[in-house]
Amino acid sequence: MKPTQNRQQALFGRFSADLPPGTLEWIGLRPARREPVQAVSETYAIADLGLEGDRRCQGTPGSARQVTIINAEHIEVVEKLLKREAIAPELLRRNLVIRGVNLHALRHQQFRIGDAVFLATAQCHPCSRMDEVLGLGGQAAMLGHGGLCAKILKSGKIRVGDKVVCLLEGVRLPE
């Protein structure tokens, strides 16, 4: 781990003990680039690769963008900004939707969902496709609300309804 990553992990780690668990509300798999996202109730997270059935799983092992995660609460903010009643998660092309925990407080932290362990790496900035799927202003509305990218450190089954739990010092896995 780079020294700057250690400092960032320590900074965000100060809040870890106070984070309530969240809940995994939705799982989406992208079978290929620009193909429709498929909602599933469970999948297998494969360490260093991605989610089974998702196109990222066939990419470069060790990528920092194996999984993309967004807060349900941030989707609700984007709905309000765009004056839309509802936005289907598959339109946003993220893999996981969680609720009840501040996703940004998990940045640079390890967390468990189901049997798998993840490391939140970087912000997942919105791309120009958001204007295509959400309408003009979609990309701008998503700024700051696009979620995070994550790596999978430990393989395991994840299911809708699983708890999202930040791992505290002493139970974290080596990176």
Coordinates of C-alpha atoms in Angstrom, one line a residue, residues 29-166:
L29 CA -24.6 -7.4 -13.6
R30 CA -23.4 -5.9 -16.8
P31 CA -22.9 -8.8 -19.2
A32 CA -21.1 -6.7 -21.9
R33 CA -20.3 -3.0 -22.7
R34 CA -23.5 -1.0 -23.4
E35 CA -25.7 -4.1 -22.8
P36 CA -28.7 -3.8 -20.4
V37 CA -27.9 -4.4 -16.8
Q38 CA -29.4 -7.6 -15.4
A39 CA -30.8 -7.4 -11.8
V40 CA -30.2 -10.6 -9.8
S41 CA -30.9 -11.5 -6.2
E42 CA -27.5 -13.0 -5.5
T43 CA -24.1 -13.6 -7.2
Y44 CA -20.6 -14.7 -6.3
A45 CA -17.9 -12.1 -5.7
I46 CA -14.6 -13.4 -7.1
A47 CA -11.4 -12.0 -5.4
D48 CA -9.2 -9.8 -7.6
L49 CA -11.7 -10.1 -10.5
G50 CA -15.3 -8.9 -9.9
L51 CA -18.8 -10.3 -9.8
E52 CA -19.6 -13.5 -11.5
G53 CA -21.6 -12.7 -14.7
D54 CA -20.4 -9.1 -14.9
R55 CA -18.1 -7.9 -17.7
R56 CA -15.5 -6.5 -15.3
C57 CA -14.9 -10.0 -14.1
Q58 CA -13.2 -10.7 -17.4
G59 CA -10.9 -7.7 -17.1
T60 CA -7.5 -7.2 -15.7
P61 CA -7.0 -9.0 -12.3
G62 CA -6.4 -6.6 -9.5
S63 CA -8.2 -3.6 -11.0
A64 CA -9.4 -1.0 -8.5
R65 CA -12.8 -0.9 -10.4
Q66 CA -14.0 -4.6 -10.0
V67 CA -17.3 -3.5 -8.5
T68 CA -19.2 -0.2 -8.5
I69 CA -21.4 0.7 -5.5
I70 CA -24.0 3.5 -5.0
N71 CA -26.1 4.6 -2.0
A72 CA -29.9 4.3 -2.4
E73 CA -30.1 7.6 -0.6
H74 CA -27.9 9.3 -3.4
I75 CA -30.2 7.9 -6.1
E76 CA -33.1 9.7 -4.2
V77 CA -31.1 12.9 -4.3
V78 CA -30.5 12.6 -8.1
E79 CA -34.3 11.9 -8.5
K80 CA -35.0 15.2 -6.8
L81 CA -32.4 17.1 -8.7
L82 CA -33.8 15.9 -12.0
K83 CA -37.4 16.2 -10.8
R84 CA -38.0 12.5 -11.5
E85 CA -40.3 10.3 -9.5
A86 CA -38.0 7.3 -9.7
I87 CA -34.8 6.2 -11.3
A88 CA -34.3 2.5 -11.8
P89 CA -30.9 1.4 -10.5
E90 CA -30.0 -0.4 -13.8
L91 CA -30.0 2.9 -15.6
L92 CA -27.0 4.1 -13.4
R93 CA -25.0 1.0 -14.4
R94 CA -23.7 0.4 -10.9
N95 CA -23.3 -3.1 -9.5
L96 CA -24.6 -2.7 -6.0
V97 CA -27.1 -0.4 -4.3
I98 CA -26.7 -0.1 -0.5
R99 CA -28.8 1.7 2.1
G100 CA -28.3 2.9 5.6
V101 CA -24.5 3.5 5.7
N102 CA -22.7 6.6 4.3
L103 CA -20.8 5.0 1.4
H104 CA -18.2 7.8 1.4
A105 CA -17.3 6.9 5.0
L106 CA -16.3 3.5 3.7
R107 CA -13.8 4.9 1.3
H108 CA -10.3 3.3 1.7
Q109 CA -11.9 0.9 4.2
Q110 CA -12.6 -2.8 4.1
F111 CA -16.2 -4.0 4.4
R112 CA -18.1 -7.2 4.3
I113 CA -21.2 -8.0 2.3
G114 CA -22.4 -11.5 2.8
D115 CA -19.4 -13.9 2.6
A116 CA -17.2 -11.5 0.6
V117 CA -14.8 -8.8 1.7
F118 CA -14.3 -5.6 -0.4
L119 CA -12.0 -2.6 -0.3
A120 CA -13.5 0.7 -1.4
T121 CA -10.9 2.4 -3.6
A122 CA -12.1 5.5 -5.4
Q123 CA -15.1 7.6 -6.3
C124 CA -17.1 6.4 -9.3
H125 CA -17.5 9.5 -11.3
P126 CA -20.5 9.7 -13.7
C127 CA -19.9 9.4 -17.4
S128 CA -21.6 11.1 -20.3
R129 CA -23.9 8.0 -20.7
M130 CA -25.9 9.5 -17.7
D131 CA -27.1 12.3 -20.1
E132 CA -28.3 9.6 -22.5
V133 CA -30.2 7.5 -19.9
L134 CA -31.4 10.3 -17.5
G135 CA -31.7 13.1 -19.9
L136 CA -29.9 16.4 -20.3
G137 CA -28.3 17.3 -16.9
G138 CA -28.1 13.6 -15.8
Q139 CA -24.3 13.6 -15.6
A140 CA -24.3 16.9 -13.7
A141 CA -26.9 15.7 -11.2
M142 CA -24.8 12.6 -10.6
L143 CA -21.6 14.5 -9.7
G144 CA -20.8 13.7 -6.1
H145 CA -23.5 11.0 -6.0
G146 CA -21.9 8.4 -8.3
G147 CA -20.8 6.1 -5.6
L148 CA -17.5 4.2 -5.2
C149 CA -15.4 1.6 -6.9
A150 CA -14.2 -1.4 -5.0
K151 CA -11.9 -4.3 -5.2
I152 CA -12.8 -7.8 -3.9
L153 CA -10.3 -9.0 -1.3
K154 CA -12.1 -12.3 -0.4
S155 CA -14.5 -14.3 -2.5
G156 CA -17.9 -15.2 -1.4
K157 CA -21.6 -15.2 -2.1
I158 CA -23.6 -11.9 -1.7
R159 CA -27.4 -11.6 -1.6
V160 CA -29.9 -8.9 -1.6
G161 CA -30.7 -8.2 2.1
D162 CA -27.1 -8.9 3.3
K163 CA -25.7 -6.5 5.8
V164 CA -22.8 -4.1 4.8
V165 CA -20.4 -4.0 7.7
C166 CA -17.2 -2.0 7.9

